[in-house]
Amino acid sequence: VSTPPRTPPIAFWLTTTLAAFLVAILLSQANAILQRAHERTGETERRLSALTGNLQGIVYRCRNDRFWTMELVSEACRAITGYGPEELVSNRRVAYGDLIVEEDRDRVWQEVRRAVEARKPFHITYRIRAADGAVKYVWEQGAGVFNPRGDLLALEGYITDVTAQRRAEAALEESEGHFRRLVETAPDGIFIQKGMRCGYVNPAAARLFGAPD
């Protein structure tokens, strides 16, 4: 019975040495590629941090789930919510969805869902409860991010604190309501003229001119 020829020891050594040398070269090239990619990623993150750091609102990327699980969130979240990115990302300490006031949660979910299904941006105002217990109004705009197949990957958007504006609007509405009550219950006739026409008369003025209230 014939046996296959054996590889001479010197040939085997050369073959294995060459293979190991090639593997080392490939690993070195792979590490260099990964290092460059890491450096580019780090530079991109630094640029993103610098850009978002100049914004007063929160720049975010989150999952489309009931917790609005944050994948990326800018440092501004600390001033608005009282929690830092390290606490919100992946719900490490608290989920952003749990910060939304309970009465507003379902409305937020439904409005975002309808916008995502229609492939349109969403704009919504709702209340959150910050870490110190303060209730704040926030305005959010965002949109779904889809892959080429049309699968929803995430939501990206911007959240800003509009508490001061909402309080100013409420104060203005209260002031206007108070003024309207004073005018409508005044015993003297009051009318407002617009151009050559009378734009408004209070009940006392209507009675004075014989018009129905």
JSON list of C-alpha atoms in Angstrom, two decimals:
[
{"chain": "A", "resi": 1, "resn": "VAL", "atom": "CA", "xyz": [0.00, 0.00, 0.00]},
{"chain": "A", "resi": 2, "resn": "SER", "atom": "CA", "xyz": [1.44, 3.30, -1.08]},
{"chain": "A", "resi": 3, "resn": "THR", "atom": "CA", "xyz": [1.49, 6.18, 1.39]},
{"chain": "A", "resi": 4, "resn": "PRO", "atom": "CA", "xyz": [1.14, 9.87, 0.48]},
{"chain": "A", "resi": 5, "resn": "PRO", "atom": "CA", "xyz": [4.39, 11.76, 0.39]},
{"chain": "A", "resi": 6, "resn": "ARG", "atom": "CA", "xyz": [5.15, 13.60, 3.57]},
{"chain": "A", "resi": 7, "resn": "THR", "atom": "CA", "xyz": [5.75, 17.33, 3.57]},
{"chain": "A", "resi": 8, "resn": "PRO", "atom": "CA", "xyz": [9.41, 17.90, 4.34]},
{"chain": "A", "resi": 9, "resn": "PRO", "atom": "CA", "xyz": [9.86, 19.51, 7.78]},
{"chain": "A", "resi": 10, "resn": "ILE", "atom": "CA", "xyz": [11.49, 22.57, 6.27]},
{"chain": "A", "resi": 11, "resn": "ALA", "atom": "CA", "xyz": [8.55, 23.05, 3.86]},
{"chain": "A", "resi": 12, "resn": "PHE", "atom": "CA", "xyz": [6.04, 22.68, 6.70]},
{"chain": "A", "resi": 13, "resn": "TRP", "atom": "CA", "xyz": [7.91, 25.22, 8.79]},
{"chain": "A", "resi": 14, "resn": "LEU", "atom": "CA", "xyz": [8.01, 27.67, 5.90]},
{"chain": "A", "resi": 15, "resn": "THR", "atom": "CA", "xyz": [4.30, 27.18, 5.21]},
{"chain": "A", "resi": 16, "resn": "THR", "atom": "CA", "xyz": [3.21, 27.72, 8.82]},
{"chain": "A", "resi": 17, "resn": "THR", "atom": "CA", "xyz": [5.58, 30.65, 9.26]},
{"chain": "A", "resi": 18, "resn": "LEU", "atom": "CA", "xyz": [4.26, 32.31, 6.12]},
{"chain": "A", "resi": 19, "resn": "ALA", "atom": "CA", "xyz": [0.65, 31.73, 7.22]},
{"chain": "A", "resi": 20, "resn": "ALA", "atom": "CA", "xyz": [1.34, 33.21, 10.65]},
{"chain": "A", "resi": 21, "resn": "PHE", "atom": "CA", "xyz": [3.10, 36.17, 9.02]},
{"chain": "A", "resi": 22, "resn": "LEU", "atom": "CA", "xyz": [0.10, 36.80, 6.74]},
{"chain": "A", "resi": 23, "resn": "VAL", "atom": "CA", "xyz": [-2.33, 36.53, 9.66]},
{"chain": "A", "resi": 24, "resn": "ALA", "atom": "CA", "xyz": [-0.25, 39.02, 11.63]},
{"chain": "A", "resi": 25, "resn": "ILE", "atom": "CA", "xyz": [-0.29, 41.45, 8.70]},
{"chain": "A", "resi": 26, "resn": "LEU", "atom": "CA", "xyz": [-4.06, 41.08, 8.33]},
{"chain": "A", "resi": 27, "resn": "LEU", "atom": "CA", "xyz": [-4.63, 41.59, 12.05]},
{"chain": "A", "resi": 28, "resn": "SER", "atom": "CA", "xyz": [-2.37, 44.63, 12.03]},
{"chain": "A", "resi": 29, "resn": "GLN", "atom": "CA", "xyz": [-4.28, 46.12, 9.09]},
{"chain": "A", "resi": 30, "resn": "ALA", "atom": "CA", "xyz": [-7.61, 45.33, 10.76]},
{"chain": "A", "resi": 31, "resn": "ASN", "atom": "CA", "xyz": [-6.49, 46.99, 13.99]},
{"chain": "A", "resi": 32, "resn": "ALA", "atom": "CA", "xyz": [-5.32, 50.04, 12.06]},
{"chain": "A", "resi": 33, "resn": "ILE", "atom": "CA", "xyz": [-8.69, 50.26, 10.29]},
{"chain": "A", "resi": 34, "resn": "LEU", "atom": "CA", "xyz": [-10.55, 49.89, 13.59]},
{"chain": "A", "resi": 35, "resn": "GLN", "atom": "CA", "xyz": [-8.33, 52.52, 15.20]},
{"chain": "A", "resi": 36, "resn": "ARG", "atom": "CA", "xyz": [-9.00, 54.99, 12.39]},
{"chain": "A", "resi": 37, "resn": "ALA", "atom": "CA", "xyz": [-12.73, 54.24, 12.59]},
{"chain": "A", "resi": 38, "resn": "HIS", "atom": "CA", "xyz": [-12.62, 54.76, 16.36]},
{"chain": "A", "resi": 39, "resn": "GLU", "atom": "CA", "xyz": [-10.77, 58.05, 15.93]},
{"chain": "A", "resi": 40, "resn": "ARG", "atom": "CA", "xyz": [-13.29, 59.20, 13.32]},
{"chain": "A", "resi": 41, "resn": "THR", "atom": "CA", "xyz": [-16.15, 58.14, 15.60]},
{"chain": "A", "resi": 42, "resn": "GLY", "atom": "CA", "xyz": [-14.59, 59.98, 18.50]},
{"chain": "A", "resi": 43, "resn": "GLU", "atom": "CA", "xyz": [-14.10, 63.09, 16.39]},
{"chain": "A", "resi": 44, "resn": "THR", "atom": "CA", "xyz": [-17.70, 62.86, 15.15]},
{"chain": "A", "resi": 45, "resn": "GLU", "atom": "CA", "xyz": [-18.94, 62.53, 18.74]},
{"chain": "A", "resi": 46, "resn": "ARG", "atom": "CA", "xyz": [-16.85, 65.51, 19.81]},
{"chain": "A", "resi": 47, "resn": "ARG", "atom": "CA", "xyz": [-18.22, 67.62, 16.96]},
{"chain": "A", "resi": 48, "resn": "LEU", "atom": "CA", "xyz": [-21.77, 66.49, 17.74]},
{"chain": "A", "resi": 49, "resn": "SER", "atom": "CA", "xyz": [-21.26, 67.30, 21.41]},
{"chain": "A", "resi": 50, "resn": "ALA", "atom": "CA", "xyz": [-19.92, 70.74, 20.54]},
{"chain": "A", "resi": 51, "resn": "LEU", "atom": "CA", "xyz": [-22.86, 71.45, 18.25]},
{"chain": "A", "resi": 52, "resn": "THR", "atom": "CA", "xyz": [-25.56, 70.21, 20.60]},
{"chain": "A", "resi": 53, "resn": "GLY", "atom": "CA", "xyz": [-23.86, 71.85, 23.56]},
{"chain": "A", "resi": 54, "resn": "ASN", "atom": "CA", "xyz": [-24.73, 75.24, 22.08]},
{"chain": "A", "resi": 55, "resn": "LEU", "atom": "CA", "xyz": [-28.43, 74.39, 21.98]},
{"chain": "A", "resi": 56, "resn": "GLN", "atom": "CA", "xyz": [-30.73, 75.01, 24.92]},
{"chain": "A", "resi": 57, "resn": "GLY", "atom": "CA", "xyz": [-32.97, 72.10, 23.94]},
{"chain": "A", "resi": 58, "resn": "ILE", "atom": "CA", "xyz": [-32.44, 68.35, 23.94]},
{"chain": "A", "resi": 59, "resn": "VAL", "atom": "CA", "xyz": [-31.24, 66.63, 20.78]},
{"chain": "A", "resi": 60, "resn": "TYR", "atom": "CA", "xyz": [-32.12, 62.95, 20.95]},
{"chain": "A", "resi": 61, "resn": "ARG", "atom": "CA", "xyz": [-32.41, 59.61, 19.21]},
{"chain": "A", "resi": 62, "resn": "CYS", "atom": "CA", "xyz": [-34.74, 57.11, 20.83]},
{"chain": "A", "resi": 63, "resn": "ARG", "atom": "CA", "xyz": [-36.57, 53.85, 20.22]},
{"chain": "A", "resi": 64, "resn": "ASN", "atom": "CA", "xyz": [-40.21, 53.83, 19.26]},
{"chain": "A", "resi": 65, "resn": "ASP", "atom": "CA", "xyz": [-41.40, 52.18, 22.46]},
{"chain": "A", "resi": 66, "resn": "ARG", "atom": "CA", "xyz": [-43.60, 53.25, 25.35]},
{"chain": "A", "resi": 67, "resn": "PHE", "atom": "CA", "xyz": [-40.53, 54.17, 27.40]},
{"chain": "A", "resi": 68, "resn": "TRP", "atom": "CA", "xyz": [-39.07, 56.33, 24.59]},
{"chain": "A", "resi": 69, "resn": "THR", "atom": "CA", "xyz": [-35.80, 54.55, 25.39]},
{"chain": "A", "resi": 70, "resn": "MET", "atom": "CA", "xyz": [-32.99, 56.99, 24.68]},
{"chain": "A", "resi": 71, "resn": "GLU", "atom": "CA", "xyz": [-30.09, 55.83, 22.51]},
{"chain": "A", "resi": 72, "resn": "LEU", "atom": "CA", "xyz": [-28.51, 59.27, 22.29]},
{"chain": "A", "resi": 73, "resn": "VAL", "atom": "CA", "xyz": [-29.39, 62.41, 24.23]},
{"chain": "A", "resi": 74, "resn": "SER", "atom": "CA", "xyz": [-27.57, 65.73, 24.52]},
{"chain": "A", "resi": 75, "resn": "GLU", "atom": "CA", "xyz": [-26.30, 67.33, 27.73]},
{"chain": "A", "resi": 76, "resn": "ALA", "atom": "CA", "xyz": [-29.21, 69.82, 27.75]},
{"chain": "A", "resi": 77, "resn": "CYS", "atom": "CA", "xyz": [-31.37, 67.07, 29.25]},
{"chain": "A", "resi": 78, "resn": "ARG", "atom": "CA", "xyz": [-29.73, 67.77, 32.59]},
{"chain": "A", "resi": 79, "resn": "ALA", "atom": "CA", "xyz": [-31.06, 71.33, 32.77]},
{"chain": "A", "resi": 80, "resn": "ILE", "atom": "CA", "xyz": [-34.53, 70.42, 31.51]},
{"chain": "A", "resi": 81, "resn": "THR", "atom": "CA", "xyz": [-35.21, 67.09, 33.23]},
{"chain": "A", "resi": 82, "resn": "GLY", "atom": "CA", "xyz": [-32.73, 67.08, 36.08]},
{"chain": "A", "resi": 83, "resn": "TYR", "atom": "CA", "xyz": [-31.21, 63.84, 34.75]},
{"chain": "A", "resi": 84, "resn": "GLY", "atom": "CA", "xyz": [-27.98, 63.50, 32.79]},
{"chain": "A", "resi": 85, "resn": "PRO", "atom": "CA", "xyz": [-27.43, 61.53, 29.58]},
{"chain": "A", "resi": 86, "resn": "GLU", "atom": "CA", "xyz": [-25.75, 58.76, 31.57]},
{"chain": "A", "resi": 87, "resn": "GLU", "atom": "CA", "xyz": [-29.00, 58.29, 33.50]},
{"chain": "A", "resi": 88, "resn": "LEU", "atom": "CA", "xyz": [-31.43, 58.45, 30.57]},
{"chain": "A", "resi": 89, "resn": "VAL", "atom": "CA", "xyz": [-29.61, 56.45, 27.88]},
{"chain": "A", "resi": 90, "resn": "SER", "atom": "CA", "xyz": [-30.91, 52.85, 27.84]},
{"chain": "A", "resi": 91, "resn": "ASN", "atom": "CA", "xyz": [-33.14, 53.75, 30.84]},
{"chain": "A", "resi": 92, "resn": "ARG", "atom": "CA", "xyz": [-30.15, 53.26, 33.15]},
{"chain": "A", "resi": 93, "resn": "ARG", "atom": "CA", "xyz": [-31.77, 55.20, 35.97]},
{"chain": "A", "resi": 94, "resn": "VAL", "atom": "CA", "xyz": [-35.06, 56.44, 34.58]},
{"chain": "A", "resi": 95, "resn": "ALA", "atom": "CA", "xyz": [-36.95, 56.15, 31.29]},
{"chain": "A", "resi": 96, "resn": "TYR", "atom": "CA", "xyz": [-37.83, 59.38, 29.54]},
{"chain": "A", "resi": 97, "resn": "GLY", "atom": "CA", "xyz": [-41.35, 58.04, 29.07]},
{"chain": "A", "resi": 98, "resn": "ASP", "atom": "CA", "xyz": [-41.76, 57.85, 32.85]},
{"chain": "A", "resi": 99, "resn": "LEU", "atom": "CA", "xyz": [-41.00, 61.58, 33.11]},
{"chain": "A", "resi": 100, "resn": "ILE", "atom": "CA", "xyz": [-44.06, 62.45, 31.02]},
{"chain": "A", "resi": 101, "resn": "VAL", "atom": "CA", "xyz": [-47.00, 63.36, 33.23]},
{"chain": "A", "resi": 102, "resn": "GLU", "atom": "CA", "xyz": [-49.32, 60.36, 33.30]},
{"chain": "A", "resi": 103, "resn": "GLU", "atom": "CA", "xyz": [-52.32, 62.27, 31.91]},
{"chain": "A", "resi": 104, "resn": "ASP", "atom": "CA", "xyz": [-50.31, 63.20, 28.80]},
{"chain": "A", "resi": 105, "resn": "ARG", "atom": "CA", "xyz": [-48.63, 59.86, 28.05]},
{"chain": "A", "resi": 106, "resn": "ASP", "atom": "CA", "xyz": [-51.30, 58.25, 25.90]},
{"chain": "A", "resi": 107, "resn": "ARG", "atom": "CA", "xyz": [-51.86, 61.45, 23.90]},
{"chain": "A", "resi": 108, "resn": "VAL", "atom": "CA", "xyz": [-48.13, 61.71, 23.18]},
{"chain": "A", "resi": 109, "resn": "TRP", "atom": "CA", "xyz": [-47.96, 58.05, 22.13]},
{"chain": "A", "resi": 110, "resn": "GLN", "atom": "CA", "xyz": [-50.96, 58.35, 19.79]},
{"chain": "A", "resi": 111, "resn": "GLU", "atom": "CA", "xyz": [-49.81, 61.58, 18.15]},
{"chain": "A", "resi": 112, "resn": "VAL", "atom": "CA", "xyz": [-46.31, 60.24, 17.51]},
{"chain": "A", "resi": 113, "resn": "ARG", "atom": "CA", "xyz": [-47.70, 56.94, 16.23]},
{"chain": "A", "resi": 114, "resn": "ARG", "atom": "CA", "xyz": [-49.98, 58.67, 13.72]},
{"chain": "A", "resi": 115, "resn": "ALA", "atom": "CA", "xyz": [-47.15, 60.87, 12.46]},
{"chain": "A", "resi": 116, "resn": "VAL", "atom": "CA", "xyz": [-44.76, 57.93, 12.08]},
{"chain": "A", "resi": 117, "resn": "GLU", "atom": "CA", "xyz": [-47.34, 55.85, 10.23]},
{"chain": "A", "resi": 118, "resn": "ALA", "atom": "CA", "xyz": [-47.92, 58.78, 7.86]},
{"chain": "A", "resi": 119, "resn": "ARG", "atom": "CA", "xyz": [-44.13, 59.30, 7.47]},
{"chain": "A", "resi": 120, "resn": "LYS", "atom": "CA", "xyz": [-44.55, 62.90, 8.65]},
{"chain": "A", "resi": 121, "resn": "PRO", "atom": "CA", "xyz": [-42.78, 64.96, 11.34]},
{"chain": "A", "resi": 122, "resn": "PHE", "atom": "CA", "xyz": [-44.59, 65.40, 14.64]},
{"chain": "A", "resi": 123, "resn": "HIS", "atom": "CA", "xyz": [-44.92, 68.52, 16.80]},
{"chain": "A", "resi": 124, "resn": "ILE", "atom": "CA", "xyz": [-46.34, 68.14, 20.27]},
{"chain": "A", "resi": 125, "resn": "THR", "atom": "CA", "xyz": [-46.50, 69.96, 23.60]},
{"chain": "A", "resi": 126, "resn": "TYR", "atom": "CA", "xyz": [-46.83, 68.03, 26.85]},
{"chain": "A", "resi": 127, "resn": "ARG", "atom": "CA", "xyz": [-45.80, 68.07, 30.49]},
{"chain": "A", "resi": 128, "resn": "ILE", "atom": "CA", "xyz": [-42.92, 66.31, 32.22]},
{"chain": "A", "resi": 129, "resn": "ARG", "atom": "CA", "xyz": [-42.03, 65.97, 35.88]},
{"chain": "A", "resi": 130, "resn": "ALA", "atom": "CA", "xyz": [-38.37, 66.83, 36.48]},
{"chain": "A", "resi": 131, "resn": "ALA", "atom": "CA", "xyz": [-36.10, 65.17, 39.01]},
{"chain": "A", "resi": 132, "resn": "ASP", "atom": "CA", "xyz": [-36.90, 67.87, 41.60]},
{"chain": "A", "resi": 133, "resn": "GLY", "atom": "CA", "xyz": [-40.64, 67.27, 41.21]},
{"chain": "A", "resi": 134, "resn": "ALA", "atom": "CA", "xyz": [-41.30, 70.44, 39.17]},
{"chain": "A", "resi": 135, "resn": "VAL", "atom": "CA", "xyz": [-43.81, 70.09, 36.35]},
{"chain": "A", "resi": 136, "resn": "LYS", "atom": "CA", "xyz": [-42.58, 71.62, 33.10]},
{"chain": "A", "resi": 137, "resn": "TYR", "atom": "CA", "xyz": [-44.10, 72.12, 29.68]},
{"chain": "A", "resi": 138, "resn": "VAL", "atom": "CA", "xyz": [-41.95, 70.94, 26.78]},
{"chain": "A", "resi": 139, "resn": "TRP", "atom": "CA", "xyz": [-42.35, 71.25, 23.04]},
{"chain": "A", "resi": 140, "resn": "GLU", "atom": "CA", "xyz": [-41.03, 68.42, 20.91]},
{"chain": "A", "resi": 141, "resn": "GLN", "atom": "CA", "xyz": [-40.51, 68.02, 17.20]},
{"chain": "A", "resi": 142, "resn": "GLY", "atom": "CA", "xyz": [-39.22, 64.85, 15.62]},
{"chain": "A", "resi": 143, "resn": "ALA", "atom": "CA", "xyz": [-39.57, 62.26, 12.91]},
{"chain": "A", "resi": 144, "resn": "GLY", "atom": "CA", "xyz": [-39.07, 58.58, 12.26]},
{"chain": "A", "resi": 145, "resn": "VAL", "atom": "CA", "xyz": [-35.80, 57.27, 10.81]},
{"chain": "A", "resi": 146, "resn": "PHE", "atom": "CA", "xyz": [-36.29, 54.49, 8.28]},
{"chain": "A", "resi": 147, "resn": "ASN", "atom": "CA", "xyz": [-33.94, 52.12, 6.46]},
{"chain": "A", "resi": 148, "resn": "PRO", "atom": "CA", "xyz": [-34.11, 51.61, 2.66]},
{"chain": "A", "resi": 149, "resn": "ARG", "atom": "CA", "xyz": [-36.62, 48.78, 3.16]},
{"chain": "A", "resi": 150, "resn": "GLY", "atom": "CA", "xyz": [-38.95, 51.12, 5.02]},
{"chain": "A", "resi": 151, "resn": "ASP", "atom": "CA", "xyz": [-38.39, 49.64, 8.47]},
{"chain": "A", "resi": 152, "resn": "LEU", "atom": "CA", "xyz": [-38.53, 52.11, 11.35]},
{"chain": "A", "resi": 153, "resn": "LEU", "atom": "CA", "xyz": [-35.12, 52.28, 13.04]},
{"chain": "A", "resi": 154, "resn": "ALA", "atom": "CA", "xyz": [-35.59, 55.05, 15.59]},
{"chain": "A", "resi": 155, "resn": "LEU", "atom": "CA", "xyz": [-37.01, 58.49, 16.29]},
{"chain": "A", "resi": 156, "resn": "GLU", "atom": "CA", "xyz": [-34.86, 61.60, 16.17]},
{"chain": "A", "resi": 157, "resn": "GLY", "atom": "CA", "xyz": [-35.80, 65.08, 17.27]},
{"chain": "A", "resi": 158, "resn": "TYR", "atom": "CA", "xyz": [-35.51, 68.07, 19.54]},
{"chain": "A", "resi": 159, "resn": "ILE", "atom": "CA", "xyz": [-37.17, 68.91, 22.88]},
{"chain": "A", "resi": 160, "resn": "THR", "atom": "CA", "xyz": [-37.22, 72.37, 24.42]},
{"chain": "A", "resi": 161, "resn": "ASP", "atom": "CA", "xyz": [-38.61, 73.83, 27.64]},
{"chain": "A", "resi": 162, "resn": "VAL", "atom": "CA", "xyz": [-41.61, 76.12, 26.97]},
{"chain": "A", "resi": 163, "resn": "THR", "atom": "CA", "xyz": [-42.79, 76.48, 30.56]},
{"chain": "A", "resi": 164, "resn": "ALA", "atom": "CA", "xyz": [-42.19, 80.24, 30.66]},
{"chain": "A", "resi": 165, "resn": "GLN", "atom": "CA", "xyz": [-44.12, 80.77, 27.41]},
{"chain": "A", "resi": 166, "resn": "ARG", "atom": "CA", "xyz": [-47.06, 78.67, 28.63]},
{"chain": "A", "resi": 167, "resn": "ARG", "atom": "CA", "xyz": [-47.20, 80.58, 31.92]},
{"chain": "A", "resi": 168, "resn": "ALA", "atom": "CA", "xyz": [-47.10, 83.89, 30.05]},
{"chain": "A", "resi": 169, "resn": "GLU", "atom": "CA", "xyz": [-49.93, 82.72, 27.76]},
{"chain": "A", "resi": 170, "resn": "ALA", "atom": "CA", "xyz": [-51.98, 81.58, 30.76]},
{"chain": "A", "resi": 171, "resn": "ALA", "atom": "CA", "xyz": [-51.41, 84.91, 32.52]},
{"chain": "A", "resi": 172, "resn": "LEU", "atom": "CA", "xyz": [-52.44, 86.80, 29.37]},
{"chain": "A", "resi": 173, "resn": "GLU", "atom": "CA", "xyz": [-55.60, 84.70, 29.00]},
{"chain": "A", "resi": 174, "resn": "GLU", "atom": "CA", "xyz": [-56.46, 85.31, 32.65]},
{"chain": "A", "resi": 175, "resn": "SER", "atom": "CA", "xyz": [-55.87, 89.05, 32.24]},
{"chain": "A", "resi": 176, "resn": "GLU", "atom": "CA", "xyz": [-58.00, 89.17, 29.08]},
{"chain": "A", "resi": 177, "resn": "GLY", "atom": "CA", "xyz": [-60.74, 87.21, 30.82]},
{"chain": "A", "resi": 178, "resn": "HIS", "atom": "CA", "xyz": [-60.68, 89.58, 33.79]},
{"chain": "A", "resi": 179, "resn": "PHE", "atom": "CA", "xyz": [-60.86, 92.63, 31.49]},
{"chain": "A", "resi": 180, "resn": "ARG", "atom": "CA", "xyz": [-63.72, 91.07, 29.51]},
{"chain": "A", "resi": 181, "resn": "ARG", "atom": "CA", "xyz": [-65.71, 90.44, 32.70]},
{"chain": "A", "resi": 182, "resn": "LEU", "atom": "CA", "xyz": [-65.15, 94.02, 33.84]},
{"chain": "A", "resi": 183, "resn": "VAL", "atom": "CA", "xyz": [-66.32, 95.44, 30.51]},
{"chain": "A", "resi": 184, "resn": "GLU", "atom": "CA", "xyz": [-69.33, 93.17, 30.18]},
{"chain": "A", "resi": 185, "resn": "THR", "atom": "CA", "xyz": [-70.57, 93.88, 33.72]},
{"chain": "A", "resi": 186, "resn": "ALA", "atom": "CA", "xyz": [-69.79, 97.63, 33.68]},
{"chain": "A", "resi": 187, "resn": "PRO", "atom": "CA", "xyz": [-72.87, 99.82, 34.34]},
{"chain": "A", "resi": 188, "resn": "ASP", "atom": "CA", "xyz": [-71.65, 102.34, 31.76]},
{"chain": "A", "resi": 189, "resn": "GLY", "atom": "CA", "xyz": [-71.90, 101.85, 28.06]},
{"chain": "A", "resi": 190, "resn": "ILE", "atom": "CA", "xyz": [-68.61, 100.89, 26.38]},
{"chain": "A", "resi": 191, "resn": "PHE", "atom": "CA", "xyz": [-68.09, 100.49, 22.67]},
{"chain": "A", "resi": 192, "resn": "ILE", "atom": "CA", "xyz": [-65.07, 99.94, 20.44]},
{"chain": "A", "resi": 193, "resn": "GLN", "atom": "CA", "xyz": [-65.02, 101.52, 17.02]},
{"chain": "A", "resi": 194, "resn": "LYS", "atom": "CA", "xyz": [-63.16, 99.94, 14.09]},
{"chain": "A", "resi": 195, "resn": "GLY", "atom": "CA", "xyz": [-62.86, 102.43, 11.28]},
{"chain": "A", "resi": 196, "resn": "MET", "atom": "CA", "xyz": [-66.34, 103.68, 10.46]},
{"chain": "A", "resi": 197, "resn": "ARG", "atom": "CA", "xyz": [-68.03, 100.75, 12.13]},
{"chain": "A", "resi": 198, "resn": "CYS", "atom": "CA", "xyz": [-68.67, 99.75, 15.72]},
{"chain": "A", "resi": 199, "resn": "GLY", "atom": "CA", "xyz": [-66.72, 96.61, 16.43]},
{"chain": "A", "resi": 200, "resn": "TYR", "atom": "CA", "xyz": [-67.96, 95.91, 19.95]},
{"chain": "A", "resi": 201, "resn": "VAL", "atom": "CA", "xyz": [-70.54, 97.16, 22.46]},
{"chain": "A", "resi": 202, "resn": "ASN", "atom": "CA", "xyz": [-70.98, 95.90, 25.98]},
{"chain": "A", "resi": 203, "resn": "PRO", "atom": "CA", "xyz": [-74.47, 95.00, 27.33]},
{"chain": "A", "resi": 204, "resn": "ALA", "atom": "CA", "xyz": [-74.90, 98.44, 28.97]},
{"chain": "A", "resi": 205, "resn": "ALA", "atom": "CA", "xyz": [-74.20, 100.21, 25.66]},
{"chain": "A", "resi": 206, "resn": "ALA", "atom": "CA", "xyz": [-76.57, 97.84, 23.86]},
{"chain": "A", "resi": 207, "resn": "ARG", "atom": "CA", "xyz": [-79.35, 98.71, 26.27]},
{"chain": "A", "resi": 208, "resn": "LEU", "atom": "CA", "xyz": [-78.52, 102.40, 25.92]},
{"chain": "A", "resi": 209, "resn": "PHE", "atom": "CA", "xyz": [-78.99, 102.26, 22.14]},
{"chain": "A", "resi": 210, "resn": "GLY", "atom": "CA", "xyz": [-82.04, 100.02, 22.38]},
{"chain": "A", "resi": 211, "resn": "ALA", "atom": "CA", "xyz": [-80.30, 97.00, 20.89]},
{"chain": "A", "resi": 212, "resn": "PRO", "atom": "CA", "xyz": [-80.73, 93.48, 22.33]},
{"chain": "A", "resi": 213, "resn": "ASP", "atom": "CA", "xyz": [-77.91, 92.29, 24.66]}
]
